[in-house]
Short mmCIF file of C-alpha atoms and ligand atoms in Angstrom, two decimals:
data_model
loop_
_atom_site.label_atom_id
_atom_site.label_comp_id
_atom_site.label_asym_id
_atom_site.label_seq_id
_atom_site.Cartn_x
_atom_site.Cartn_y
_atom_site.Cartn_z
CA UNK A 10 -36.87 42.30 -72.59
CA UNK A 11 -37.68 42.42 -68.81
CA UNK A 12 -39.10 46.01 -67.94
CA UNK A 13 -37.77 47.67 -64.74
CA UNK A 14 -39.36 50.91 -63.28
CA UNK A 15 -38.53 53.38 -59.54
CA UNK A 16 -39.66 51.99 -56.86
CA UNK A 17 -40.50 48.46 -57.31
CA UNK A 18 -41.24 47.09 -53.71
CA UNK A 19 -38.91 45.17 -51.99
CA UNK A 20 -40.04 42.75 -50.09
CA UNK A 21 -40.03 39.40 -47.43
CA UNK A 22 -40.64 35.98 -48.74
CA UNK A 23 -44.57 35.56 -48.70
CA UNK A 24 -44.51 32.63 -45.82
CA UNK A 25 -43.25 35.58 -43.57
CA UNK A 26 -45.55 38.06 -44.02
CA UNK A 27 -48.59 35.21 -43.90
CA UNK A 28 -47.20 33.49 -40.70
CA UNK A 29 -47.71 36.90 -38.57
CA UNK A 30 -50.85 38.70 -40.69
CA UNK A 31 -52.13 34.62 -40.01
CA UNK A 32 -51.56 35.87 -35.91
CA UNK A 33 -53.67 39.07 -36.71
CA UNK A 34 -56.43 37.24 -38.37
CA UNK A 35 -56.89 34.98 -35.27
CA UNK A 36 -56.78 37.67 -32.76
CA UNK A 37 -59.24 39.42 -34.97
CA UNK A 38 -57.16 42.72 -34.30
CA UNK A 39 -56.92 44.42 -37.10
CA UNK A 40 -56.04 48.13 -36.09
CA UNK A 41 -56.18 50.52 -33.32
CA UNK A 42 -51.86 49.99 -32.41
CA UNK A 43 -52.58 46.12 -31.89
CA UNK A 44 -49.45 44.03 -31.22
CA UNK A 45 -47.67 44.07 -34.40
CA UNK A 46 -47.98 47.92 -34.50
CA UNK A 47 -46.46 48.04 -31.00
CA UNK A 48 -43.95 45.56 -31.32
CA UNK A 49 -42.90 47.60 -34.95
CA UNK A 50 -43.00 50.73 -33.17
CA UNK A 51 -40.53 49.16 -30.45
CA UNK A 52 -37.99 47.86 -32.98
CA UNK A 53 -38.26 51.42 -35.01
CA UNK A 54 -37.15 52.68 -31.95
CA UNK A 55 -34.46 51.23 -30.64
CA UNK A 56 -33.04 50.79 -34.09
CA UNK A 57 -33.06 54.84 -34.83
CA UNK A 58 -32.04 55.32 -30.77
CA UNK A 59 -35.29 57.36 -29.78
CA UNK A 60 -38.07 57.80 -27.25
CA UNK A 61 -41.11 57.64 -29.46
CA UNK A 62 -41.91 55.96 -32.80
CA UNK A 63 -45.90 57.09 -34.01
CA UNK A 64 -46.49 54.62 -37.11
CA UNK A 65 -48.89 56.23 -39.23
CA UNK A 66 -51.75 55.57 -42.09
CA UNK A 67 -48.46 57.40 -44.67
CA UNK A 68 -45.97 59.65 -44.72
CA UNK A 69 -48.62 62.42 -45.86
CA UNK A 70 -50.49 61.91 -42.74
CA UNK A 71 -47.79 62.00 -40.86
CA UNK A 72 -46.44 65.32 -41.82
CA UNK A 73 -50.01 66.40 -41.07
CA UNK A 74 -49.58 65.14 -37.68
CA UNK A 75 -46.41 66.05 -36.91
CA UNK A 76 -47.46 69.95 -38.08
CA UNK A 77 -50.84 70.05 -36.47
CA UNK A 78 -49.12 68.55 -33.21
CA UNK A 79 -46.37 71.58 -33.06
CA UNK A 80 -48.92 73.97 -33.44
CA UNK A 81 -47.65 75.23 -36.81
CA UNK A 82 -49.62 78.08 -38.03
CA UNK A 83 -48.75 81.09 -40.60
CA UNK A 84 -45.68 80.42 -42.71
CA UNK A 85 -43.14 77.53 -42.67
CA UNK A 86 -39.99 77.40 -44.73
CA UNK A 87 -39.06 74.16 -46.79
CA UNK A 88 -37.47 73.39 -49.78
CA UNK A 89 -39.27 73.40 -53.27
CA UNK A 90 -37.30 70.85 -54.84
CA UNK A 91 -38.85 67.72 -52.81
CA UNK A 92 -41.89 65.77 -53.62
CA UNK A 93 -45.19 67.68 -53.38
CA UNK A 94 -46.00 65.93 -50.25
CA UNK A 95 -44.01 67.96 -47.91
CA UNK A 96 -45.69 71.14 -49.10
CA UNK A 97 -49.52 69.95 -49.42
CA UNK A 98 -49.16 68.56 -45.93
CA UNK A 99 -49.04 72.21 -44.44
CA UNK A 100 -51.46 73.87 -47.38
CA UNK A 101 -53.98 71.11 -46.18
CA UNK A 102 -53.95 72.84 -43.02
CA UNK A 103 -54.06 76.29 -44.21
CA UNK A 104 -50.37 77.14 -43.29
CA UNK A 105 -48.33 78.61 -46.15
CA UNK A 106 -45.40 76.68 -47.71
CA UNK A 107 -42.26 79.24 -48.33
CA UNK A 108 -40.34 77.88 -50.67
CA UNK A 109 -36.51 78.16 -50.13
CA UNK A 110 -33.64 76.98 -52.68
CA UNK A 111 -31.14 74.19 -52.54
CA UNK A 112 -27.29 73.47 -52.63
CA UNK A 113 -26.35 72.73 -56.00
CA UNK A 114 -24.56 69.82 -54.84
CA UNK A 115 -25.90 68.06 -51.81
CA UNK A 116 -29.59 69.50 -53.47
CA UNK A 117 -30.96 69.58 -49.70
CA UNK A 118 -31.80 72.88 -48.55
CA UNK A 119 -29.42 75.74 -48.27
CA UNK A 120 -29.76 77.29 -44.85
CA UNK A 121 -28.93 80.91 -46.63
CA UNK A 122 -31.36 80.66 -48.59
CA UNK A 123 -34.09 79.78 -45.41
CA UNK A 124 -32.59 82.78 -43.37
CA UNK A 125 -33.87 85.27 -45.67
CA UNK A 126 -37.22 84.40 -45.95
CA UNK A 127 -37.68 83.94 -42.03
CA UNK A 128 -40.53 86.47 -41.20
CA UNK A 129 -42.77 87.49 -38.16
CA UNK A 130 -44.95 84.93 -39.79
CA UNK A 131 -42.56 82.20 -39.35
CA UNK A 132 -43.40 79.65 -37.64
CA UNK A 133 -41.00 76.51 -38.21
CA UNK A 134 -38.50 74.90 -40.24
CA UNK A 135 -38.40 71.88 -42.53
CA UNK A 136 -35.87 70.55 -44.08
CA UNK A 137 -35.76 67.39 -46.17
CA UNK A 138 -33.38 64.53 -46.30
CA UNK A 139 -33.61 64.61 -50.13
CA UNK A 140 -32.96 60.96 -51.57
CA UNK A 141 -31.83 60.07 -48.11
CA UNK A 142 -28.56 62.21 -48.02
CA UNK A 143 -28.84 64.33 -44.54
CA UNK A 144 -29.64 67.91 -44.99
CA UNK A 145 -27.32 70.46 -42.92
CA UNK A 146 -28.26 69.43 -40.12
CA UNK A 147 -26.44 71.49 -37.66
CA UNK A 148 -26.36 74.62 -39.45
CA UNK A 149 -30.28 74.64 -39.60
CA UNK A 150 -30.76 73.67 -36.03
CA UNK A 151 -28.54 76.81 -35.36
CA UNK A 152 -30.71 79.06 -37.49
CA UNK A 153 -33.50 77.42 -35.54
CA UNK A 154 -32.66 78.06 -32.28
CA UNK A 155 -31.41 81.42 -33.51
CA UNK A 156 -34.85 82.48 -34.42
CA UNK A 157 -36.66 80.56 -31.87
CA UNK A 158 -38.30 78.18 -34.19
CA UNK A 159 -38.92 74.55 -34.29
CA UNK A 160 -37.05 72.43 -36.96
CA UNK A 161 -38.74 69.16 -38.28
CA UNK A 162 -37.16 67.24 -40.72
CA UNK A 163 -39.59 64.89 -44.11
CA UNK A 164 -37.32 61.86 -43.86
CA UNK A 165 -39.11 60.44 -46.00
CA UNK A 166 -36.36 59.21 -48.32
CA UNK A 167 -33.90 58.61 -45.11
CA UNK A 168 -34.85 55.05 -43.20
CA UNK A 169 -31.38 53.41 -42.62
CA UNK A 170 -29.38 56.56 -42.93
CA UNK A 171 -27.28 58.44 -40.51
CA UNK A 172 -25.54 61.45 -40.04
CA UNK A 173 -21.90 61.98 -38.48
CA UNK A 174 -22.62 58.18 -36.58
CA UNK A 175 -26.29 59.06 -35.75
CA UNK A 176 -29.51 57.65 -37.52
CA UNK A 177 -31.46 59.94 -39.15
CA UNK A 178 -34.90 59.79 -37.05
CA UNK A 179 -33.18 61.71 -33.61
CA UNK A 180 -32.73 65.53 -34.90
CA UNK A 181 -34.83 68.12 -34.07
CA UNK A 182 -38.39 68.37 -33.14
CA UNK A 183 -39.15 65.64 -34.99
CA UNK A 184 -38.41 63.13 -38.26
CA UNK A 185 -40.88 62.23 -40.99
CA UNK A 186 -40.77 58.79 -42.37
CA UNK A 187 -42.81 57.09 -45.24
CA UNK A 188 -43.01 53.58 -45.45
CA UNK A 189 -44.42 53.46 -48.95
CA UNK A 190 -44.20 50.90 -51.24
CA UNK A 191 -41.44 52.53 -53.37
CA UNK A 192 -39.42 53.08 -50.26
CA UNK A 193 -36.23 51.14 -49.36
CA UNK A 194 -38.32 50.00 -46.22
CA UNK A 195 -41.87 49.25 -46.83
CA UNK A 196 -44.89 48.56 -44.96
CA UNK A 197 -47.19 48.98 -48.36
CA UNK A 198 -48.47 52.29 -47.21
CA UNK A 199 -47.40 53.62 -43.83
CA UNK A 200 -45.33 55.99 -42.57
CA UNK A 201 -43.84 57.49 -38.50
CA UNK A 202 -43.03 60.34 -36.75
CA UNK A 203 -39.81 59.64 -34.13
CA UNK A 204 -39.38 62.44 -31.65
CA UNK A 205 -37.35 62.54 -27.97
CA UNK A 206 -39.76 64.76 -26.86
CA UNK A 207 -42.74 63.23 -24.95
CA UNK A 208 -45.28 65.79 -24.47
CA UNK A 209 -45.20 66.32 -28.38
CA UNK A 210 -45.39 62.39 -28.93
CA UNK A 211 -48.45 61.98 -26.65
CA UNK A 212 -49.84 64.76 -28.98
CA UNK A 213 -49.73 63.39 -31.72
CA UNK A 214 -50.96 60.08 -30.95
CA UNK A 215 -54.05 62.15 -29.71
CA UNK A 216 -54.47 63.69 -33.12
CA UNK A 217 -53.83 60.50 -35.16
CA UNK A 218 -57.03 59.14 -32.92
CA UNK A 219 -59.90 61.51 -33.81
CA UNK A 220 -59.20 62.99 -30.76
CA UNK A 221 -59.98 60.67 -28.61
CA UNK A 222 -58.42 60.79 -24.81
CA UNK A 223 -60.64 58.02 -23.58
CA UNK A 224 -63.46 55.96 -24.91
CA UNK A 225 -66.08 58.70 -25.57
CA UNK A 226 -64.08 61.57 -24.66
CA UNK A 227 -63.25 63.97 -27.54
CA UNK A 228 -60.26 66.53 -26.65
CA UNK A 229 -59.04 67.55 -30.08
CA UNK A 230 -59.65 67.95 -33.40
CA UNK A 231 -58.24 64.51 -34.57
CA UNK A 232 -58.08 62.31 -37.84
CA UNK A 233 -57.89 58.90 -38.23
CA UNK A 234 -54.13 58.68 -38.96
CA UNK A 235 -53.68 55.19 -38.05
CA UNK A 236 -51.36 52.08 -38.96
CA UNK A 237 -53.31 48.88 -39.52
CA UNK A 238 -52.24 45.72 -38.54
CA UNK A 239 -51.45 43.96 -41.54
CA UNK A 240 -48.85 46.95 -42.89
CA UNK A 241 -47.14 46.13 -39.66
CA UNK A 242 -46.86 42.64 -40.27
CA UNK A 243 -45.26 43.62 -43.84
CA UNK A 244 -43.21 45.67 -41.75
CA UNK A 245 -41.83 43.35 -39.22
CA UNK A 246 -41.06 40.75 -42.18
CA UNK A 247 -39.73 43.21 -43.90
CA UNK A 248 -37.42 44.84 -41.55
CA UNK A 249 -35.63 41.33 -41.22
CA UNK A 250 -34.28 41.78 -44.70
CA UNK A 251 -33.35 45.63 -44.49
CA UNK A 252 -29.68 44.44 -44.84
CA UNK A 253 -30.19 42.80 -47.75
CA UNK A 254 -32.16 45.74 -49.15
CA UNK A 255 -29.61 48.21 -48.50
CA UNK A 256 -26.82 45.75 -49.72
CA UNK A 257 -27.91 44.99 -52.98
CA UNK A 258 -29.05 48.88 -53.24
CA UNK A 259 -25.36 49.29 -53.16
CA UNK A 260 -23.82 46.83 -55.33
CA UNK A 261 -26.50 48.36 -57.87
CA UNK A 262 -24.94 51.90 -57.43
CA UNK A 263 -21.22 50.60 -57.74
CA UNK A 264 -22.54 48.88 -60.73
CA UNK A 265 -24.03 52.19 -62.48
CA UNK A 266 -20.98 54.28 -60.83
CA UNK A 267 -18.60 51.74 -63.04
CA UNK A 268 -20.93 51.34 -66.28
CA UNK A 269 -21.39 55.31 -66.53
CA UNK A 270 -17.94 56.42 -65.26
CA UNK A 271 -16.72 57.40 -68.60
CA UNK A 272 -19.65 58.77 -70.13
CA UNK A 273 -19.44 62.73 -69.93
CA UNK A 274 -22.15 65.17 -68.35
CA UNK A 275 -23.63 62.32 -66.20
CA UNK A 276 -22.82 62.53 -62.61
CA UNK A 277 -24.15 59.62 -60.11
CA UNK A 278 -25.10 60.06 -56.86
CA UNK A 279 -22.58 60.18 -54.15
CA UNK A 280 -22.82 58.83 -50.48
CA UNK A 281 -19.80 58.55 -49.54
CA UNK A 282 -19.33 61.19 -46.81
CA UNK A 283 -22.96 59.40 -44.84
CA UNK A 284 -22.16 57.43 -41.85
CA UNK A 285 -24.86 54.98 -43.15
CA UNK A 286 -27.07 55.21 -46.00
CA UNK A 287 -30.04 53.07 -47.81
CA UNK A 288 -28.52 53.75 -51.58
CA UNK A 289 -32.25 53.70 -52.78
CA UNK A 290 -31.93 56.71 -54.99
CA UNK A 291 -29.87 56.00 -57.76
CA UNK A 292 -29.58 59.42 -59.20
CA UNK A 293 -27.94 60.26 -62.36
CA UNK A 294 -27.31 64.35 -63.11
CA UNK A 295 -27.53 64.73 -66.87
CA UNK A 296 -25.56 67.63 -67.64
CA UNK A 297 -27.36 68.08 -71.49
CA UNK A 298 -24.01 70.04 -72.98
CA UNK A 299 -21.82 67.75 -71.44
CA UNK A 300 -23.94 64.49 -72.19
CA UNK A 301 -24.51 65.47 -75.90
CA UNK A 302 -28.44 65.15 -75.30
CA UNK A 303 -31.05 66.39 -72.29
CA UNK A 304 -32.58 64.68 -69.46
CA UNK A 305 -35.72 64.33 -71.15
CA UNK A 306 -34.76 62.55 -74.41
CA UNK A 307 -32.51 59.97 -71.76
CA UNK A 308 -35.40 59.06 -70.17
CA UNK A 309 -38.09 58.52 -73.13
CA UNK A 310 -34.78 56.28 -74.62
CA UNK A 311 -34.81 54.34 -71.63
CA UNK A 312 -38.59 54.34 -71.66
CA UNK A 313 -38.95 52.77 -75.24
CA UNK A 314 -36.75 49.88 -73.78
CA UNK A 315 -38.95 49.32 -70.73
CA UNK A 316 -36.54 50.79 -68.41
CA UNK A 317 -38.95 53.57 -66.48
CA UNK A 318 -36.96 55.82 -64.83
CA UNK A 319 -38.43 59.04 -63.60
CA UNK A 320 -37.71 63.09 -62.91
CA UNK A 321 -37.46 63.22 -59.24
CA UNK A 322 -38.87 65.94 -59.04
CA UNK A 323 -39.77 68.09 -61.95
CA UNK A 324 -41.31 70.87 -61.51
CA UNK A 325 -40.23 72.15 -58.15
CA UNK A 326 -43.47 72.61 -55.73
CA UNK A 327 -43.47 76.36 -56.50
CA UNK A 328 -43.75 76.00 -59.73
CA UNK A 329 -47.07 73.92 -59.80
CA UNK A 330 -50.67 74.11 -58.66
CA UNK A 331 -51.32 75.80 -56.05
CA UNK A 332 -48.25 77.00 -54.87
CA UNK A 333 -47.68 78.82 -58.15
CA UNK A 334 -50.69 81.17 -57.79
CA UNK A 335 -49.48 82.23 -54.16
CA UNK A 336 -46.81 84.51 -55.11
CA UNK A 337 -44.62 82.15 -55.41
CA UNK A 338 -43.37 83.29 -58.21
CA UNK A 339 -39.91 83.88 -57.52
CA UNK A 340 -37.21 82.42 -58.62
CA UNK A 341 -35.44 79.27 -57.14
CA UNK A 342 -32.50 79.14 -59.58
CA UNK A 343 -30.88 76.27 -57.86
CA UNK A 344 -34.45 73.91 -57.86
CA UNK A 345 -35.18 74.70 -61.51
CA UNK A 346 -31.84 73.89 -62.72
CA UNK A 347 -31.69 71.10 -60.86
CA UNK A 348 -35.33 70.15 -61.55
CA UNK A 349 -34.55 70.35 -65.51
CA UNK A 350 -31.12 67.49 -65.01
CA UNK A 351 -31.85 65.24 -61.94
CA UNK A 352 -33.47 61.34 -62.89
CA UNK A 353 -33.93 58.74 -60.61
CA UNK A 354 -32.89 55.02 -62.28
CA UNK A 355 -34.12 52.11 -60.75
CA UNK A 356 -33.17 50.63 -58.35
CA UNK A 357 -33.84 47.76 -55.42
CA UNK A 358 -33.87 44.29 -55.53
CA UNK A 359 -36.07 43.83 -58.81
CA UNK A 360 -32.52 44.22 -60.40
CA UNK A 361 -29.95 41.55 -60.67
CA UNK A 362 -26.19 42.57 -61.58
CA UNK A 363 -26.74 42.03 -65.54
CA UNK A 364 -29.89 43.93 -65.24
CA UNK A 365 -28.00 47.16 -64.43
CA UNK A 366 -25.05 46.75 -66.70
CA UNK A 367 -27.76 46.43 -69.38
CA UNK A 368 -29.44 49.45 -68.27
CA UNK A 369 -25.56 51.00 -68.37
CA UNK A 370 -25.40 50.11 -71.94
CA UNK A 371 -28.98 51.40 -72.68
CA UNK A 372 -27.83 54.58 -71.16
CA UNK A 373 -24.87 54.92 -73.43
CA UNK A 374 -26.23 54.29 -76.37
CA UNK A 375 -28.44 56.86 -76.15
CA UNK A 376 -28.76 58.91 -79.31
CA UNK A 377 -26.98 62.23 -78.67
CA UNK A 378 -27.74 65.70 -80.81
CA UNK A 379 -31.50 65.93 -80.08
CA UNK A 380 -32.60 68.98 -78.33
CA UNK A 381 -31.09 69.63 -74.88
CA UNK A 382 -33.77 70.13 -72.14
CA UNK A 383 -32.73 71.51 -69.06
CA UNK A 384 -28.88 71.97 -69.63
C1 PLP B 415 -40.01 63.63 -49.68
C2 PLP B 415 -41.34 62.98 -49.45
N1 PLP B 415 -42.14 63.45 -48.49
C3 PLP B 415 -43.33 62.89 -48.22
C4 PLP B 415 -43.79 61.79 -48.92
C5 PLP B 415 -45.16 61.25 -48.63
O1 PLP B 415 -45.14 59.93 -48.17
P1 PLP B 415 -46.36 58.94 -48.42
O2 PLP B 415 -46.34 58.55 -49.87
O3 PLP B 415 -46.08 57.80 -47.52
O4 PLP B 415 -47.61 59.68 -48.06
C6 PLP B 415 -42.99 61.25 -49.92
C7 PLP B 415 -43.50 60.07 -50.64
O5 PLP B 415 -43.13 59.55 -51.55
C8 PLP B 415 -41.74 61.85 -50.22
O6 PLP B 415 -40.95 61.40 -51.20
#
């Protein structure tokens, strides 16, 4: 039986990618935003509608940059329930991730739930597109502004989605992509900050260059946070075929909306009320009482048949190393319950149509009664 797994890459026939890294081998440019880095950065930006598109080493880095480059110190409020990324990219740096809860439903960050942890220690916002469904947007750029602080948004999960007719990549300070493999849109590793605002752009290409302001002239404390050429020229072949990505993404999710439909306790993901949307996450909500069996015991079924789907994200950040020695203890009710039902099938174009009605029926005949985890 085939095996299937999260985040298999999807990617441009090989001739592509070889005709234009072929280009970069005889220029003997490699790195240091060569042609294929500029000529990404130009399409990134005209396709999300911004100013300024930074590609980056990853999405990791890029946070880092992005932080360092608003002059985050302190504490910043974010969600827990994202991947650990989004808080070790301000620890790294020595500010202090304050974990805030999430919306049962949308599971992006509740804005109630940032408001009363804003302190005189405060020092920015960031909310996360979680599985590429836009976090609330407006009503955190209010509580910004409100406060005075600057709102930056991990988009990690968000390339190709919008949000009331705009792409995601154009609100607030700034937008986090990562170009991953496992992402809808890959350059292998890689990742970009997009911002409108020019004095923070010219910033962070400063910082994502040791430093550097001219040949031997040292400004800043940098790092080398760099996209090479030959991610680019993934990324350029792979860009062509975004449609086709984000199509057969789709017919994947109809396909596991119709297979699962009458199953009870499991609840698909729903983007329907998105402008646009990349239907990479296909996430399944395994309500244990309801589904006669927990989120756990689904996914080691599905694992003894090769299918490897996997927790996204389990535990929340607060409740592992280090966050959970920081007094971070408190409760996040929201992120644990969710953190105990939420799994992430896969999805992308490893999968043909039979593959995920198979998966379907591997889902349903999934011996019910065992223990319930997370329920
Ligand atoms: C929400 C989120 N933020 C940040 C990252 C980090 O991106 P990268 O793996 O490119 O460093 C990821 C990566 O998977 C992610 O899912």
């Amino acid at each position: 039986m085939k095996a299937f797994h999260v985040g298999a890459p999807n990617l441009a026939p090989w001739g592509e990618f070889a005709r234009l890294a072929r280009g970069s081998f005889a220029r003997r440019w490699l790195t240091n935003r060569g042609p294929l880095v500029q000529q990404l950065e130009a399409e990134l930006q005209r396709r999300l509608g911004v100013q300024h598109v930074i590609l980056c080493a990853n999405g990791t880095v890029a946070l880092e940059l992005a932080a360092r480059a608003a002059g985050l110190s302190g504490e910043v409020i974010l969600p827990s329930f994202t991947f650990v990324a989004t808080a070790h990219a301000l620890q790294w740096q020595g500010i202090r991730p304050v974990f805030a809860d999430v919306d049962p439903f949308t599971y992006n960050l509740d804005p109630r739930s940032v408001e009363a942890l804003i302190t005189p220690a405060t020092s920015a916002i960031v909310g996360v597109h979680l599985y590429g469904r836009p976090c609330a947007i407006g009503p955190l750029q209010a509580l910004a502004d409100r406060h005075g602080l600057p709102l930056l948004f991990d988009a990690a999960h968000a390339f190709g989605c919008a949000d009331g007719g705009r792409p995601i990549g154009g609100h607030g300070l700034c937008e986090v992509f990562s170009f991953h493999a496992t992402k809808v849109f890959n350059t292998g590793e890689g990742g970009a900050i997009s911002t409108d605002d020019g004095a923070f752009a010219e910033r962070v290409r400063l910082l994502q260059n040791f430093g550097f302001a001219g040949e031997d002239r040292v400004v800043a404390l940098g790092l080398n946070g760099k996209m090479g050429e030959l991610n680019a020229a993934l990324g350029l072949a792979n860009l062509r075929h975004l449609p086709r990505f984000v199509a057969t993404n789709r017919r994947n999710l109809e396909l596991y909306r119709q297979g699962l439909a009458a199953e009870p306790g499991l609840r698909l993901i729903d983007f329907s009320g998105q402008s646009a949307s990349n239907y990479h996450y296909a996430i399944v909500e395994v309500d244990g009482d309801g589904f006669g069996t927990g989120r756990d015991q689904l996914r080691d079924h599905l694992a003894a048949q090769g299918v490897l789907a996997r927790r996204y994200f389990t535990p929340g950040c607060h409740r592992q190393p280090p966050y959970n020695s920081q007094g971070n203890g408190r409760s996040l009710p929201q992120t644990e319950r969710l953190s105990g039902r939420l799994l992430a099938l896969p999805n992308g174009m490893q999968l043909g149509a039979g593959d995920v009605r198979r998966i379907c029926r591997l889902i349903r005949s999934c011996p019910r009664g065992a223990i319930s985890v997370g329920a």
